[in-house]
């Protein structure tokens, strides 16, 4: 146990991890802004689907949002260079997480991953080697850190992969090769592997290989003799997903992050090679020699606090993905306890929601034009997720109240198709959603999932 | 450990196969279940371009009828002009489904067919003689609906309308506004058609290029389907039927929001648009030759029952639309129930196309990174 927690180990893996993470975040932030997504996702829409309990998180207006992304980019740069590192890490964690909390439409597991990694980075002195901070202040430089400072990242990565793999252990994925059976042929135009993707057997091979990969990769990365091969498969796996799916920066984030499993020597090598490029690094290294062999020790006060935070964090990491077991019904259908659980690329779900309004005072009935209130992306994401349907109904209620219609009834008729099954009603179309409260309790107004729903692909 | 190594070996093997297959040239293999590029070619050459050509021809016709009318304003020439306008509006029903690429850049639909038209604004423009037809402010005072108002008038006889263009105050301004509007329509249509054609900007080749042959958002298929679904939902189902019937407008029927309010042939336009939608879905050209279309694509991925169900529902919508009488404004006023029924039938198509079809074909209708949850 001591070996993995308190024993001193080289700081090199942590420092390289910090620099690579900062780098890929900087690229991500620039890409996000350059794609016009700040405008499309956080300025243009009239309405935002907040997370329950985080309704106070709101977009900051055009200037505010761009300013926030500027801060985020600077902070990423600070992490990468190890410059004003602690401040940069805290700023990055806060700004990134704030943006992710604005609208659950944009929720992605990899954004959640970034939030967690940046949170963990705020807890460790990853700037005490291979950084601008150690040039500014050579006394900061250290050769070693307690092992836990490196191992928390390995553990986090291991949890992500393992839970992602465990989530694939479901009949649709394993025995029907769904949704890959749909997604792979859609990529048959790809020059390299396109032809293979039309074969049904490919969907099965990809499904099973993906499951085995996710469940085992962390162990192969930990075990030195298999490490290099495991890492090659990390590259192959993530690059495949990059070419097959619109998955953004995630493959690159994982390819860089998993380098932390490699040995201190490997990372020292990297640092040395980089330092050869920058001569001032070299000069600095000589000056700092004397102090750098000192150990990083935590004061008696911070030690238990830090330990408490980390233990709580990892207990939550283990339990949160399992919270779905507290809800009745089919997880993929109800999505109660679906987010924050590393359920990645698991289902093909699409829907179309119509909101029916009834004004009891006038006896009039009408339907809402969703597109007048929501972006196409919001509309699409809402149609399949009950909590968002409820939120939108409440938003509409408020809108009509402002127009002087005090007590309208709003019902949702949302037809949803899951993994190729014929679309059917997701929520009870007779329930007046203005009477339902938001919250984490079971949503009994979700139409129970029909196990025998016919599938367009198999007709049974 | 041996077992693990085997699994690892398997994973690596898969990777190597992937890499090795890159050395092989990508030939059109017969193993392919479905030839998506061929479908796109059919759409481009046999459906989209002919529809634009037809629109361009009919707008040219409209333009020359208007010139004749302006040279000799009489009831006979007015009737010819009215017929030409109807011809152009029917042709537009076949081209309005493709609001992506050049048409989207040109805002073709907004320019040509924003209704209900604002008659006060039109009269103001005529009286002042000072207007810019392409401006945002004038969107609901231009295009086919505005021309419809000018050549049919509000409850006016043909001779009364001719008189508006010849004797009444600002008659010349009115004639100018008519001609300017038709010129504006022609300008917009010509611009879009030129951009599509090989002797113009050749957007057709971009549409058919290999890099756009996928199913993601920027792909040709993604754009086509998104445009098709969006048009169907907002402009065919809601614009032509839902809003006039009140289903989409606070429960109050609004007869004055019909497409051809003054010409009185809104139902005819809706049917034409629905038929164009059906042809697009089936991949059928204007001469009823059946090429590769979305229907065949659904068949190929193994969802033939879905393909049939969509066609059945389109046909049922057509039946319901055929049961309506023009002018639609009167039908809404006197007997709205069949209009609501038509809306409901059309609604079923939205669900099947927007949810089931896009899902079965793996079409992305988002532009954002997505990990599928």
Short mmCIF file of C-alpha atoms in Angstrom, two decimals, chain A residues 31-32 37 40-41 107-111 182 185-186 188-189 191-193 195 198-199 205 209 212 220 223 226 229 232-233 236 240 246-248 338 343-345 347-348 350-352 354 364-369 371 377 379-381 415 417 421-423 456-457 459, chain B residues 1 4-5 7-8 10-12 14-15 18 21-22 24 26-27 29 31-33 36 213-217 233-234 237-238 246-248 250-252 301-303 305-306 309 343 347 350-352 354-356 359-362 364-373:
data_model
loop_
_atom_site.label_atom_id
_atom_site.label_comp_id
_atom_site.label_asym_id
_atom_site.label_seq_id
_atom_site.Cartn_x
_atom_site.Cartn_y
_atom_site.Cartn_z
CA UNK A 31 -10.84 24.56 -31.90
CA UNK A 32 -14.08 25.14 -30.00
CA UNK A 37 -19.42 26.83 -31.09
CA UNK A 40 -23.84 28.47 -31.51
CA UNK A 41 -24.09 26.81 -28.12
CA UNK A 107 -23.03 17.02 -22.06
CA UNK A 108 -20.28 14.71 -23.21
CA UNK A 109 -18.50 12.12 -21.14
CA UNK A 110 -15.20 13.45 -22.32
CA UNK A 111 -16.03 16.92 -21.01
CA UNK A 182 -26.20 0.91 -37.76
CA UNK A 185 -22.31 0.80 -42.63
CA UNK A 186 -22.99 4.54 -42.43
CA UNK A 188 -18.83 2.58 -45.76
CA UNK A 189 -17.54 5.50 -47.82
CA UNK A 191 -11.36 4.85 -48.12
CA UNK A 192 -9.41 2.55 -45.83
CA UNK A 193 -11.84 0.30 -44.03
CA UNK A 195 -15.65 -2.03 -47.46
CA UNK A 198 -20.72 -3.28 -44.62
CA UNK A 199 -20.32 -6.82 -43.32
CA UNK A 205 -16.09 -7.94 -34.03
CA UNK A 209 -13.21 -6.11 -29.29
CA UNK A 212 -12.60 -6.45 -24.16
CA UNK A 220 -2.31 -4.25 -19.62
CA UNK A 223 1.77 -4.49 -16.38
CA UNK A 226 2.39 -5.82 -22.02
CA UNK A 229 1.51 -3.43 -26.91
CA UNK A 232 -0.28 0.54 -29.47
CA UNK A 233 -3.78 -0.80 -29.13
CA UNK A 236 -5.34 1.92 -32.89
CA UNK A 240 -10.51 4.04 -35.27
CA UNK A 246 -17.87 12.50 -34.77
CA UNK A 247 -16.08 12.28 -31.50
CA UNK A 248 -13.94 15.42 -31.52
CA UNK A 338 -27.23 7.66 -17.41
CA UNK A 343 -21.58 5.34 -21.06
CA UNK A 344 -19.92 6.24 -24.31
CA UNK A 345 -21.19 5.48 -27.81
CA UNK A 347 -26.91 3.54 -28.18
CA UNK A 348 -28.52 4.93 -31.29
CA UNK A 350 -33.45 9.49 -31.85
CA UNK A 351 -36.81 11.06 -31.37
CA UNK A 352 -39.31 13.69 -32.25
CA UNK A 354 -44.43 17.44 -29.96
CA UNK A 364 -58.19 25.98 -27.06
CA UNK A 365 -55.64 23.32 -27.99
CA UNK A 366 -52.50 23.84 -29.98
CA UNK A 367 -48.98 22.54 -30.58
CA UNK A 368 -45.69 24.24 -29.91
CA UNK A 369 -43.17 25.01 -32.63
CA UNK A 371 -37.75 25.32 -33.22
CA UNK A 377 -29.31 20.25 -31.50
CA UNK A 379 -34.43 19.84 -29.94
CA UNK A 380 -32.81 16.58 -30.93
CA UNK A 381 -31.23 15.96 -27.53
CA UNK A 415 -41.75 9.23 -30.28
CA UNK A 417 -36.45 4.96 -31.50
CA UNK A 421 -36.62 -0.31 -32.78
CA UNK A 422 -39.85 1.19 -34.10
CA UNK A 423 -40.35 4.58 -32.48
CA UNK A 456 -36.98 -2.32 -38.01
CA UNK A 457 -33.83 -4.32 -38.64
CA UNK A 459 -38.84 -7.30 -37.74
CA UNK B 1 -1.30 -14.03 -18.91
CA UNK B 4 -4.61 -11.84 -22.13
CA UNK B 5 -1.86 -11.89 -24.69
CA UNK B 7 -6.78 -11.01 -26.69
CA UNK B 8 -4.19 -8.34 -27.14
CA UNK B 10 -6.45 -10.13 -31.56
CA UNK B 11 -6.87 -6.43 -31.01
CA UNK B 12 -3.58 -5.76 -32.71
CA UNK B 14 -7.59 -6.05 -36.11
CA UNK B 15 -5.51 -2.91 -36.19
CA UNK B 18 -7.09 -2.04 -40.85
CA UNK B 21 -6.22 -2.61 -46.11
CA UNK B 22 -5.18 0.97 -46.64
CA UNK B 24 -5.33 -1.71 -51.23
CA UNK B 26 -10.48 1.47 -52.99
CA UNK B 27 -12.39 -0.07 -55.83
CA UNK B 29 -16.81 -3.43 -54.77
CA UNK B 31 -19.97 -6.29 -51.64
CA UNK B 32 -21.24 -2.86 -50.83
CA UNK B 33 -24.81 -3.12 -49.72
CA UNK B 36 -24.63 5.97 -51.70
CA UNK B 213 -20.16 11.13 -49.56
CA UNK B 214 -20.45 10.24 -45.87
CA UNK B 215 -23.32 10.56 -43.45
CA UNK B 216 -22.06 13.23 -41.07
CA UNK B 217 -23.46 16.71 -40.84
CA UNK B 233 -41.74 20.04 -40.74
CA UNK B 234 -41.74 23.81 -40.77
CA UNK B 237 -46.69 20.63 -42.45
CA UNK B 238 -46.73 23.83 -40.34
CA UNK B 246 -54.67 26.74 -35.84
CA UNK B 247 -52.88 23.59 -34.68
CA UNK B 248 -49.65 25.54 -34.63
CA UNK B 250 -52.53 28.99 -30.30
CA UNK B 251 -55.57 26.99 -31.37
CA UNK B 252 -57.04 29.78 -33.44
CA UNK B 301 -29.74 -1.57 -44.62
CA UNK B 302 -32.45 -4.11 -43.86
CA UNK B 303 -35.32 -1.88 -42.87
CA UNK B 305 -40.71 -2.40 -43.51
CA UNK B 306 -39.80 1.08 -42.38
CA UNK B 309 -44.38 2.43 -43.77
CA UNK B 343 -52.06 17.86 -40.33
CA UNK B 347 -47.28 14.56 -38.51
CA UNK B 350 -42.29 13.59 -39.48
CA UNK B 351 -41.76 11.07 -36.72
CA UNK B 352 -40.91 8.25 -39.12
CA UNK B 354 -36.94 12.43 -38.49
CA UNK B 355 -36.50 9.76 -35.84
CA UNK B 356 -36.72 6.28 -37.37
CA UNK B 359 -31.57 6.67 -36.97
CA UNK B 360 -31.67 3.61 -39.23
CA UNK B 361 -29.39 5.27 -41.77
CA UNK B 362 -26.99 6.59 -39.13
CA UNK B 364 -26.04 12.77 -37.98
CA UNK B 365 -28.33 15.71 -37.50
CA UNK B 366 -26.02 17.52 -35.17
CA UNK B 367 -22.97 19.55 -35.98
CA UNK B 368 -21.28 19.02 -32.64
CA UNK B 369 -18.91 16.44 -31.27
CA UNK B 370 -20.92 13.63 -29.94
CA UNK B 371 -20.14 10.48 -28.09
CA UNK B 372 -23.53 9.05 -28.80
CA UNK B 373 -25.22 9.63 -25.52
#
